[in-house]
Short mmCIF file of C-alpha atoms in Angstrom, two decimals:
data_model
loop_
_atom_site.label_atom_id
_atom_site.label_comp_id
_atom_site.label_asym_id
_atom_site.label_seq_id
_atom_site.Cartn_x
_atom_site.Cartn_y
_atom_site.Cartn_z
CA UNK A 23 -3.58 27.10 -1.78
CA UNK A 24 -5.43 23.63 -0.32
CA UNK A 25 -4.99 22.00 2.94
CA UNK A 26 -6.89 18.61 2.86
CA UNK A 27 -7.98 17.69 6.03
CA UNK A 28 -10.73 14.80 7.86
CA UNK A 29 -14.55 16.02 7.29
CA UNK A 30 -16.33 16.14 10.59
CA UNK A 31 -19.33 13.80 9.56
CA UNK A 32 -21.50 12.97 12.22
CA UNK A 33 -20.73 9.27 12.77
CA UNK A 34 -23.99 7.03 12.43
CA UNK A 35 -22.09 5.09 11.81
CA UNK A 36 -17.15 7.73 13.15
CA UNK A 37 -12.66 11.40 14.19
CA UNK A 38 -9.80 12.09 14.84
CA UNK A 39 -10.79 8.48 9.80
CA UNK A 40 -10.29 9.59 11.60
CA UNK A 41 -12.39 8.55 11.39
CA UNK A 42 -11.11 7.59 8.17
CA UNK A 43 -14.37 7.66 6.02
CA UNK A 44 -14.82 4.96 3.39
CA UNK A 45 -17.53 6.77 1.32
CA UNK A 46 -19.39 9.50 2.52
CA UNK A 47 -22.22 9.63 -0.19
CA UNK A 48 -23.55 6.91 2.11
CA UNK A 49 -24.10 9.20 5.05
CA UNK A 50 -26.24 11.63 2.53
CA UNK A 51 -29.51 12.25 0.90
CA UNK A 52 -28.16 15.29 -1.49
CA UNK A 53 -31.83 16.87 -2.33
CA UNK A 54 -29.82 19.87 -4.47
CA UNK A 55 -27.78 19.76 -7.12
CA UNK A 56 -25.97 22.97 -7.31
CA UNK A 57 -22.40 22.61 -8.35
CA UNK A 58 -19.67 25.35 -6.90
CA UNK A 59 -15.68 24.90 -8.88
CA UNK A 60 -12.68 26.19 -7.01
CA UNK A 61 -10.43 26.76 -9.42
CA UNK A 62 -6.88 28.45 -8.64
CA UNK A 63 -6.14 31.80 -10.18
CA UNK A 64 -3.14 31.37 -12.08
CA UNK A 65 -1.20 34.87 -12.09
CA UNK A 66 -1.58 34.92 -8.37
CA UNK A 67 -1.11 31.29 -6.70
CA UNK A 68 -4.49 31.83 -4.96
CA UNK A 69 -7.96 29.61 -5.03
CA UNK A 70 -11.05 31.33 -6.64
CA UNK A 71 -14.50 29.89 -5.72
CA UNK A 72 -16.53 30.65 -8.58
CA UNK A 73 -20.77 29.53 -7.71
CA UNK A 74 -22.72 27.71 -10.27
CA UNK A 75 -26.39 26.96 -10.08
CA UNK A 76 -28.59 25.59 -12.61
CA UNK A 77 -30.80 28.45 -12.42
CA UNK A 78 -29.10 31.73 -11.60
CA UNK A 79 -25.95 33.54 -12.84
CA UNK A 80 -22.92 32.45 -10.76
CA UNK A 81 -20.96 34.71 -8.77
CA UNK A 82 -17.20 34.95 -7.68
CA UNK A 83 -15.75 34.53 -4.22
CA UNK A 84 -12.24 35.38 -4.00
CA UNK A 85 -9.66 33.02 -1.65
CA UNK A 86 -6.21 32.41 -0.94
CA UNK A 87 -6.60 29.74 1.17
CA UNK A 88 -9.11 26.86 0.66
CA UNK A 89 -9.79 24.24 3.69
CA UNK A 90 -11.32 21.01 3.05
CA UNK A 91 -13.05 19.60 5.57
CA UNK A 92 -14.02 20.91 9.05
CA UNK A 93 -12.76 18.40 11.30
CA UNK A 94 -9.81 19.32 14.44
CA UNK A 95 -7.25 19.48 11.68
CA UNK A 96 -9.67 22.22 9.60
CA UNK A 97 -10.88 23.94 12.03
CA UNK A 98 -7.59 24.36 13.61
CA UNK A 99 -5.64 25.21 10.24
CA UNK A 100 -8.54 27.97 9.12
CA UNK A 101 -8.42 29.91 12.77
CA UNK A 102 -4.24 30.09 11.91
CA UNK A 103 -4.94 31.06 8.49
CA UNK A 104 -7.30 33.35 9.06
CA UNK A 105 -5.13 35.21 11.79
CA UNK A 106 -2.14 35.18 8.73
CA UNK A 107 -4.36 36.08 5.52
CA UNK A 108 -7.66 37.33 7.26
CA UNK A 109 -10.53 35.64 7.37
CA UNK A 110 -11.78 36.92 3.61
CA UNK A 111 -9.45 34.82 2.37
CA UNK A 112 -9.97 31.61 3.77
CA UNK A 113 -13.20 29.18 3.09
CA UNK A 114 -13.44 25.69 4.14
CA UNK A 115 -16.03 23.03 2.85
CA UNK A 116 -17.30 21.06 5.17
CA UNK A 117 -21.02 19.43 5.23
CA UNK A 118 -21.74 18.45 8.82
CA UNK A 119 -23.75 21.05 11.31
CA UNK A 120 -22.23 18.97 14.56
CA UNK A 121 -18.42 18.84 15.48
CA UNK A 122 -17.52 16.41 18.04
CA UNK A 123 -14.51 15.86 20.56
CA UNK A 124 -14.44 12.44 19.66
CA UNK A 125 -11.45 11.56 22.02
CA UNK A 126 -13.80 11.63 24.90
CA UNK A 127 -16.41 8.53 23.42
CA UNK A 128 -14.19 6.30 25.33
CA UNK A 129 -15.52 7.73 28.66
CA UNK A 130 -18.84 7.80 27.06
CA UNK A 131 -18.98 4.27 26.43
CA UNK A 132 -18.24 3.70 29.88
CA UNK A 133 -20.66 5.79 31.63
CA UNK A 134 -18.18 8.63 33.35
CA UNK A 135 -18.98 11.48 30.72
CA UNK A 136 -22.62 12.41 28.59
CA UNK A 137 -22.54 12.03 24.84
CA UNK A 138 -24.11 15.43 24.68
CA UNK A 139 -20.38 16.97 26.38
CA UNK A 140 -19.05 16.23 23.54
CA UNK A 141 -20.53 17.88 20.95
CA UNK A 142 -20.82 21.50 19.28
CA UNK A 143 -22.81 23.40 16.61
CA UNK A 144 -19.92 23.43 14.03
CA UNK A 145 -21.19 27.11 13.65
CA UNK A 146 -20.00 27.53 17.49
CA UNK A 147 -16.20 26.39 16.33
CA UNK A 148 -15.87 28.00 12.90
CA UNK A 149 -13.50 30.87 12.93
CA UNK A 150 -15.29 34.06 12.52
CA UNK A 151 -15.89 35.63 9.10
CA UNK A 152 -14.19 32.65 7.86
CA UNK A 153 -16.19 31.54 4.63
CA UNK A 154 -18.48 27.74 5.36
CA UNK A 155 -19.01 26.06 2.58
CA UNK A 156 -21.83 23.53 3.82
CA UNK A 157 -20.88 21.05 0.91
CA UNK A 158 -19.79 17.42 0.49
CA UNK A 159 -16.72 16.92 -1.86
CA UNK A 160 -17.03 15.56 -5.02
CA UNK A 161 -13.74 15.81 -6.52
CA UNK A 162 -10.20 16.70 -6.28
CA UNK A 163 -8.23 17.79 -9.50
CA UNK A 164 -5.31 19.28 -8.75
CA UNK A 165 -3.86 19.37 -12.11
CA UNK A 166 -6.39 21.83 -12.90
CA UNK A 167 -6.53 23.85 -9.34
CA UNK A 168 -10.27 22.57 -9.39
CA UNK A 169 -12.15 20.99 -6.93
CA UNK A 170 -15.95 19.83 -7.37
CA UNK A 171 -18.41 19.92 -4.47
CA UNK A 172 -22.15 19.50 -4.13
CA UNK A 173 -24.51 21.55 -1.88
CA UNK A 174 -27.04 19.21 0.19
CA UNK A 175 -29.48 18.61 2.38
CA UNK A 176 -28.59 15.72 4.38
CA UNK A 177 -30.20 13.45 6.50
CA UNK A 178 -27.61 10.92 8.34
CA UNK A 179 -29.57 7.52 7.99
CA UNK A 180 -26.90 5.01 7.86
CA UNK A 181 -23.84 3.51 10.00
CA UNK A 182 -20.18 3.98 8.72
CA UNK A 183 -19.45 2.39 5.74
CA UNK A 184 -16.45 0.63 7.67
CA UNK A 185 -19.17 -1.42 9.49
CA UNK A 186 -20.72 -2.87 6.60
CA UNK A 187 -17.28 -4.74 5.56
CA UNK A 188 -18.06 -6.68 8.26
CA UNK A 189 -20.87 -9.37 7.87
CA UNK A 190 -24.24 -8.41 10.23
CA UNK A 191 -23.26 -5.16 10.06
CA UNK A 192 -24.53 -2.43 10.61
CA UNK A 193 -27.97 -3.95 11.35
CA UNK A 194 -26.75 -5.91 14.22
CA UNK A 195 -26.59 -2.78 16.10
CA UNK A 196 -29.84 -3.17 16.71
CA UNK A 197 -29.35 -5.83 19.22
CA UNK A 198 -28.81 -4.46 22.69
CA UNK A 199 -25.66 -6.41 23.48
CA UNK A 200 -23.70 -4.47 20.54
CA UNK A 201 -21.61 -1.20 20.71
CA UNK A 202 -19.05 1.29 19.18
CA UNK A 203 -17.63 4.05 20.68
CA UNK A 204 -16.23 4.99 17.16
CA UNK A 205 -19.89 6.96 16.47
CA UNK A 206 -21.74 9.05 18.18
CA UNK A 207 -24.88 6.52 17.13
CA UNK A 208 -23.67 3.62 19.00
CA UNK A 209 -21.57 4.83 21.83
CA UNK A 210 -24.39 4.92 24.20
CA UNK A 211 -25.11 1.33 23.31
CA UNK A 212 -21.80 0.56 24.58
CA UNK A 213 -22.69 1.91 28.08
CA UNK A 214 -25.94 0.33 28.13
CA UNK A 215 -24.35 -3.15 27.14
CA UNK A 216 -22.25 -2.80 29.83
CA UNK A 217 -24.69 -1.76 32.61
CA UNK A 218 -26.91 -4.58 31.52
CA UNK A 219 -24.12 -7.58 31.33
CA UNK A 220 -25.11 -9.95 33.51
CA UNK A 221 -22.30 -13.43 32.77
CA UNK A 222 -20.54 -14.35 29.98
CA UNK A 223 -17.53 -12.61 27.17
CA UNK A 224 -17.04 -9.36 27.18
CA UNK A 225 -15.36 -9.37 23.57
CA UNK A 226 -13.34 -6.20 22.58
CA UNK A 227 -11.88 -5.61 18.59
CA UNK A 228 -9.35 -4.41 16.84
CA UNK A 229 -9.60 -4.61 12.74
CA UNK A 230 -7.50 -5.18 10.50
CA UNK A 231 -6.94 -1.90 9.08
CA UNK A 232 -5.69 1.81 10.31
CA UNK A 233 -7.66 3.25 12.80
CA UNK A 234 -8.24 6.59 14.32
CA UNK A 235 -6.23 6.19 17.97
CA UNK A 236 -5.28 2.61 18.05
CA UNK A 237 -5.33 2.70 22.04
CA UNK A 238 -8.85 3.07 21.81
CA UNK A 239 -10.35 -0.36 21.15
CA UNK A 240 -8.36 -1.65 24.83
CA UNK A 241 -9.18 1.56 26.68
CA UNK A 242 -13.26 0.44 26.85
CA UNK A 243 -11.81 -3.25 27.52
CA UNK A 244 -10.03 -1.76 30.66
CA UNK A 245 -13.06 0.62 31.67
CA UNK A 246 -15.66 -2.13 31.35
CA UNK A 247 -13.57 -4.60 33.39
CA UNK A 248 -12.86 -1.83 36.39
CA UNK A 249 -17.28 -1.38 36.01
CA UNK A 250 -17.84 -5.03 36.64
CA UNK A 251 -15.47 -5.25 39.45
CA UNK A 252 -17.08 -2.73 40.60
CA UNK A 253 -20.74 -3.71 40.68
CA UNK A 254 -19.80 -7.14 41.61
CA UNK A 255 -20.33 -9.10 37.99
CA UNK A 256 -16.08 -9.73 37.27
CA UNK A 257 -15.99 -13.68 38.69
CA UNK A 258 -19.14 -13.87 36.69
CA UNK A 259 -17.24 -12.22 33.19
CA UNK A 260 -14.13 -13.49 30.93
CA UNK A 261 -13.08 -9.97 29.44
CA UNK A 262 -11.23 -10.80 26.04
CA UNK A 263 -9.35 -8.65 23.77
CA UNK A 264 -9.18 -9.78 19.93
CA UNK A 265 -6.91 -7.80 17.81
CA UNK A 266 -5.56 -8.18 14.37
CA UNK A 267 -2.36 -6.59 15.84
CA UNK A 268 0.84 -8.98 16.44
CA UNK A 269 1.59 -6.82 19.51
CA UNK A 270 -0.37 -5.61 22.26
CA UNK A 271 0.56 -2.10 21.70
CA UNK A 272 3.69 -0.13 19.24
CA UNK A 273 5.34 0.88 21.66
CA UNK A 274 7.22 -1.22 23.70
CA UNK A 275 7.42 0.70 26.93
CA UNK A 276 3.85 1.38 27.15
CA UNK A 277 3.31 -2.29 26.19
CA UNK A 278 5.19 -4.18 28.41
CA UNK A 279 2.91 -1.78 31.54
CA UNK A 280 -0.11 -3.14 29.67
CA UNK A 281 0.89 -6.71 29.56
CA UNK A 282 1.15 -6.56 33.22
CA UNK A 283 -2.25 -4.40 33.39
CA UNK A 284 -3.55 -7.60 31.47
CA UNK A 285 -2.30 -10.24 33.42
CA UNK A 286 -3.03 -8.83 36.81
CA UNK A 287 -6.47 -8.43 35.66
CA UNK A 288 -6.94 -11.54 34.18
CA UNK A 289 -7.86 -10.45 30.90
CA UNK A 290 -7.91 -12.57 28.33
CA UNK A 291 -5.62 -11.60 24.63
CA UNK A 292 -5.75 -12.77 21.41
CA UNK A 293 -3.11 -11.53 18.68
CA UNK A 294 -3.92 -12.01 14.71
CA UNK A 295 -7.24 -12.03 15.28
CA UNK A 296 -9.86 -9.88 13.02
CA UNK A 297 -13.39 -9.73 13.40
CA UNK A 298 -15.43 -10.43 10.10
CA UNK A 299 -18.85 -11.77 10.83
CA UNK A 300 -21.29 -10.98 14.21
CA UNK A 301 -24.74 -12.78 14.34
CA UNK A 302 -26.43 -10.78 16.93
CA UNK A 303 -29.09 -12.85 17.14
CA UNK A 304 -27.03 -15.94 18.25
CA UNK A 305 -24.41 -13.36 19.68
CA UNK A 306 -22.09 -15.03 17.93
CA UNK A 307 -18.70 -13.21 16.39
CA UNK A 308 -16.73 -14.76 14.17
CA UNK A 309 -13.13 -13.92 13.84
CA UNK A 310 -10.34 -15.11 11.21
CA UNK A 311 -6.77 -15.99 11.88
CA UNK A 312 -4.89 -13.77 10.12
CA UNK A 313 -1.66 -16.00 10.85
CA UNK A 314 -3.36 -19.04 9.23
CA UNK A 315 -6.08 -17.14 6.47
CA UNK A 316 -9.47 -19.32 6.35
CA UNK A 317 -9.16 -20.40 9.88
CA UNK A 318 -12.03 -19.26 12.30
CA UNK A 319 -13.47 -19.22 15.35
CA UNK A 320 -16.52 -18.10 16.69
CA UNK A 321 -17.13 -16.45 20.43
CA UNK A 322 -19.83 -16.26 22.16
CA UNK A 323 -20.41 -13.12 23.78
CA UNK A 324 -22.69 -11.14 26.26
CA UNK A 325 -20.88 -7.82 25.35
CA UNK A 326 -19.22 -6.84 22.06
CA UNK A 327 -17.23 -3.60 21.35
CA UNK A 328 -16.55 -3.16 17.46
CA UNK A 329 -14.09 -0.97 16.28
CA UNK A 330 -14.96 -0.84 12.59
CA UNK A 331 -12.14 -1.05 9.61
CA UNK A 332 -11.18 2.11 8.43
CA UNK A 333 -9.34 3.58 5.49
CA UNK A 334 -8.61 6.44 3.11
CA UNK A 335 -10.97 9.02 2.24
CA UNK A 336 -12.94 7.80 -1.44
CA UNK A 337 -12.73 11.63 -2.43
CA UNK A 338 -8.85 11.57 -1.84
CA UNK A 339 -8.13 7.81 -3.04
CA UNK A 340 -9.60 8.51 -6.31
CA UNK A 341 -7.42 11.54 -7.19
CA UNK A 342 -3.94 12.50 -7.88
CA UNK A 343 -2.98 13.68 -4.64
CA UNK A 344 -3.04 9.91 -2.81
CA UNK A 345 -0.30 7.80 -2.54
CA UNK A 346 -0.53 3.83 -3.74
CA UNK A 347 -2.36 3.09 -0.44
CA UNK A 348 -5.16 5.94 -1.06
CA UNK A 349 -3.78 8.30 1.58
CA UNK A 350 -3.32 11.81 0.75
CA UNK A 351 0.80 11.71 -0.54
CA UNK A 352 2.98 14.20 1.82
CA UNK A 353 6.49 15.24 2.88
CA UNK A 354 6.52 13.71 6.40
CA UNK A 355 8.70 17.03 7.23
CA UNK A 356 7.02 20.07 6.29
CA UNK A 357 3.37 18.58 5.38
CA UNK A 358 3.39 19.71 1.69
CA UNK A 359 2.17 17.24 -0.85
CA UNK A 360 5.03 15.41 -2.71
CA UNK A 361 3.77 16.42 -6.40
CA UNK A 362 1.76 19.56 -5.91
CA UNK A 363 3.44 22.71 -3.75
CA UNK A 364 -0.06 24.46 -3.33
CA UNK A 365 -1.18 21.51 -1.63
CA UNK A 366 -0.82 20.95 2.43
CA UNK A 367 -2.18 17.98 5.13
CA UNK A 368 -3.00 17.36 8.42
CA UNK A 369 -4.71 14.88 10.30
CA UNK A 370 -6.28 11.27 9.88
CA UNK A 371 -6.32 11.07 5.81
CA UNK A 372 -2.88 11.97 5.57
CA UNK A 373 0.12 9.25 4.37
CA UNK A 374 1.83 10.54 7.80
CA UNK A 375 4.03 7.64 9.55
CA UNK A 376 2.33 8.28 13.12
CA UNK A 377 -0.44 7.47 14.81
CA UNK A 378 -3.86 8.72 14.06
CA UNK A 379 -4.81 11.17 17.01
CA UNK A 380 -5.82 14.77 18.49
CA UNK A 381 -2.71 15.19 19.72
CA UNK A 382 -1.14 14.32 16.56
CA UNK A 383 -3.04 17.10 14.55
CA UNK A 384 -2.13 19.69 17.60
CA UNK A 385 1.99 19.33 16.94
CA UNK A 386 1.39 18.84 12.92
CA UNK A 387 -0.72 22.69 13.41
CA UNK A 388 2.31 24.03 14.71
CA UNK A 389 4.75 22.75 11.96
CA UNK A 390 1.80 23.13 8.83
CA UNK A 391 1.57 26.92 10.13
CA UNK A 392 5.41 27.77 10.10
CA UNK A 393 5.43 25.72 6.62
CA UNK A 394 2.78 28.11 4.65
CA UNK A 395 3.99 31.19 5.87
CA UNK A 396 7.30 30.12 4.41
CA UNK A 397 6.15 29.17 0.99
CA UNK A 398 3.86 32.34 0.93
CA UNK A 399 7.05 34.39 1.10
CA UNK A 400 8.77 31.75 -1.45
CA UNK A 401 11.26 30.52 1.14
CA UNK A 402 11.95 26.89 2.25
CA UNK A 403 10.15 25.56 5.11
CA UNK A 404 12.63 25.28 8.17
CA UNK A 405 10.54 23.06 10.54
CA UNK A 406 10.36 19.49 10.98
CA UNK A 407 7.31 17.49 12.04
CA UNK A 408 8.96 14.57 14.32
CA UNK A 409 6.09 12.72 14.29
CA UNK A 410 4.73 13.77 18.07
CA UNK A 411 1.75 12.00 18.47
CA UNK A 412 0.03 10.45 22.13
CA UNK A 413 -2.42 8.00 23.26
CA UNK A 414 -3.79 8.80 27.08
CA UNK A 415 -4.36 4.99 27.72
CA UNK A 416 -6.92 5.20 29.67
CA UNK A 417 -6.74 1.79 32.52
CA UNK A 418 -9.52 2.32 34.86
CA UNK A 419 -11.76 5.44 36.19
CA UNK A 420 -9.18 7.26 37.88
CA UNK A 421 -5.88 5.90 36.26
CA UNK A 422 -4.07 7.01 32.28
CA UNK A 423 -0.52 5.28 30.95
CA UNK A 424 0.44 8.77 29.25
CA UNK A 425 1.86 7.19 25.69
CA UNK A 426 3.70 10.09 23.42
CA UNK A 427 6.26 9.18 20.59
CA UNK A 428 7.45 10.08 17.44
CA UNK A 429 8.24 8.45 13.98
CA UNK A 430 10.59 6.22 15.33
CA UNK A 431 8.50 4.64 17.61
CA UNK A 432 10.62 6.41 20.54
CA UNK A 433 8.64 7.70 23.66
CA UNK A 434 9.13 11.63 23.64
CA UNK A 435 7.38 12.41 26.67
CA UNK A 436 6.18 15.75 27.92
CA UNK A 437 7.10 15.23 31.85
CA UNK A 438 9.96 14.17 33.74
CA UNK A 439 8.65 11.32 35.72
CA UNK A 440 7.92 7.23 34.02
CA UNK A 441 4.46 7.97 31.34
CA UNK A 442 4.57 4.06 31.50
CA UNK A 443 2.92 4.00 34.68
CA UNK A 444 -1.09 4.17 35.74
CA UNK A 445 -1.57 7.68 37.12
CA UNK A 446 -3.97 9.61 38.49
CA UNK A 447 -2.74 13.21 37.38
CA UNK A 448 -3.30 11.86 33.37
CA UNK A 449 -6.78 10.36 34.12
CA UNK A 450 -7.72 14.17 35.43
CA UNK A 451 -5.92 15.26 32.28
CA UNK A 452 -7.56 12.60 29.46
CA UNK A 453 -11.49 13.51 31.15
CA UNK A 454 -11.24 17.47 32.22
CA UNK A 455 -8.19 19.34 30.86
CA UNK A 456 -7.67 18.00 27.16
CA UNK A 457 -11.52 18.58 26.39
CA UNK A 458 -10.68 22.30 28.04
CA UNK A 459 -7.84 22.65 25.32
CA UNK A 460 -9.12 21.16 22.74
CA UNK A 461 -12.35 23.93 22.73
CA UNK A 462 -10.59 26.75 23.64
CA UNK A 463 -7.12 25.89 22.64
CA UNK A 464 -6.53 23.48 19.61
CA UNK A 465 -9.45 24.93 17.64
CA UNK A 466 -8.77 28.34 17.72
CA UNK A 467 -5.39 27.53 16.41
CA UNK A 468 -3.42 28.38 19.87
CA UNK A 469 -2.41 25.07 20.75
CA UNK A 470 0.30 23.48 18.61
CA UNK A 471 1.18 20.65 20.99
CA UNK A 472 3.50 20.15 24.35
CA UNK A 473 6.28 20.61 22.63
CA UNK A 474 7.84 24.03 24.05
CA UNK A 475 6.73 22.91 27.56
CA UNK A 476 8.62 19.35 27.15
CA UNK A 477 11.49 21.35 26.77
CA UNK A 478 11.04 23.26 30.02
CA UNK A 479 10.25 20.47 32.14
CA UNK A 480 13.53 18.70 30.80
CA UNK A 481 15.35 21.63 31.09
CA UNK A 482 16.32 21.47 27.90
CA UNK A 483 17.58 18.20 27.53
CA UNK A 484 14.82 16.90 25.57
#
């Protein structure tokens, strides 16, 4: 069996596609070419990992359950499969030696937590005994059980290659006014652009694509205009929020709170527009109207946050499993691929009708977990993935809008009280308890989402 899940690449570049990579052979310098198949044994259902080198007599490895990539969705799917096949049975491929908790770069960007909190040896998160395959993915085939991967040496030496769609980019990064807190490379440079605005735009963007947690490009907008009123430098800033969105945010309870958010603070929105050009030495971007195509309009700016285009995974757009879009093709139910029953998702690459987040991957555990062990004991999966996902909009240094919903763009919140409004209690859960569950929790495959305790808290009702 396969689950297909988001690599953990360090981002030089961006989790949680999610960060959707483009194409990772930009983020390598492969020094080895040793090529391992994992080909599926065919009298028993399960994968066999069979080693070729060019130099030594390969050697079989034996699994039932192979893991592609190590990223909250991997990890978290090998620790359950592990506990229900033991760990001998389960491998997962993954090339990066960091794992990040990339959910808390907003804070890093503005200055309340340290990039270095975030991140963990990816030894330090692997399930025990579970096999690591340090390899990048070459190639998906499932019509022949085989997938082709390439041991390397790697050296990350370039951005994301989501930034380069967008002309001046990456290199403008190297202008202190620029910064991204979709990469662990550039979120710092957010904080520092902020400590060292002085007057002028602070320009925030949203692309014109997918993107990993799409309350993420107006959470630094809110943080960095709560910093300058704070030191003093707000009458002297025009905060402005460009995004290729018709809509401020999906859902329209949680929007209509942000409207007001934006109009009490006097920040400035622009709908249907996309970011496509930034000449850091003028700082100068350059956005299109996506309502009238070929119109533009260039800001100046003494801040810019980029959130870079993102899209399927190259590896999974080029092979059978994708859908027409590139995204890897499930049953929005059970999280088995449409076509090929020995194939499972989770996470960011996945053709899944929800938003792109932690939280999302957490509930779709839960539901991916009770799905396997059903189809390893030939029966039909009997639970439904509604499409749980949440966004902790985060509004100011002590404040959250708690956004959960499901497929149907319906808020399916966890506690009885209003999520719409700014609280304190969800800032205190966004920056110290999620972080607490996600290492201890979520990636040891004990946390499948709120869902039992929204039940208790509605008493059932819900």
């Amino acid at each position: 069996m396969l689950i297909v899940s988001e690599p953990q690449t360090i981002y030089l570049s961006i989790t949680e596609l999610l960060l959707t990579r483009n194409d990772l052979s930009l983020w390598f310098r492969p020094r080895m070419a040793a090529l391992r198949h994992l080909r599926q044994c065919p009298s028993t259902g399960i994968l066999i990992s069979q080693l070729h080198t060019s130099s030594c007599a390969s050697a079989k490895q034996h699994y039932k359950m192979l893991v592609l990539g190590g990223g909250s969705g991997g990890i978290t799917m090998s620790a359950r499969m592990k506990r229900m096949m033991g760990a001998e049975n389960v491998a997962v491929v993954e090339p990066s030696e960091m794992h990040y908790y990339q959910p808390i770069w907003t804070l890093v960007g503005a200055g309340a937590k340290s990039v270095a909190s975030s991140g963990r040896p990816t030894a330090s998160v692997m399930p025990s005994g579970v096999k690591w395959v340090k390899s990048k993915v070459q190639e998906i085939n499932p019509d022949t059980n085989t997938v082709l991967y390439k041991k390397i040496n790697y050296v990350p030496t370039n951005l994301h290659s989501s930034y380069m769609q967008i002309k001046g980019l990456p290199e403008g990064f190297e202008h202190p006014k620029i910064g991204s807190n979709y990469s662990v490379q550039t979120v710092e440079k957010t904080w520092k652009a902020l400590q060292n605005f002085k007057e002028g735009n602070a320009v925030f963007t949203f692309p014109n694509t997918p993107v990993k947690c799409a309350g993420a490009p107006q959470k630094i907008m809110y943080l960095s205009d709560a910093f300058l009123r704070k030191t003093g430098k707000r009458d002297k800033a025009k905060v402005i929020y460009n995004t290729s969105l018709p809509v401020l945010f999906g859902i329209k309870k949680y929007a209509d709170s942000l409207w007001d958010i934006v109009k009490r603070r006097d920040l400035q929105v622009n709908l249907r527009q996309n970011l496509i050009e930034v000449r850091a030495d003028k700082q100068e971007a350059v956005f299109e109207n996506l309502d009238k195509p070929g119109e533009t309009k260039v800001f100046e700016y003494e801040m810019l946050h980029v959130t870079p285009p993102m899209g399927p995974h190259l590896v999974i757009k080029g092979s059978p499993l994708a859908d027409e879009a590139g995204w890897l093709d499930l049953n929005k139910d059970t999280l088995q691929h449409n076509k090929y029953p020995n194939v499972f998702g989770i996470g960011d690459c996945t053709n899944l009708p929800t938003a792109k987040t932690g939280a999302a991957v957490a509930a779709q555990s839960a539901i991916l977990n009770r799905t396997i062990s059903k189809v390893l004991k030939n029966e039909k999966p009997d639970k439904k993935y509604d499409g749980y996902t949440s966004c902790p909009l985060v509004t100011s240094y002590n404040t959250v809008i708690l956004a959960e919903f499901d497929y149907n763009g319906q808020p399916l919140e966890t506690f009885p009280i209003n999520q719409a409004k700014e609280r304190r209690l969800m800032y205190h859960m966004k920056a110290d308890v999620m972080p607490h569950l996600y290492w201890h929790g979520l990636l040891r495959g004990l946390w499948g989402g709120p869902g039992p305790y929204r039940k208790v808290f509605h008493l059932g009702m819900k």
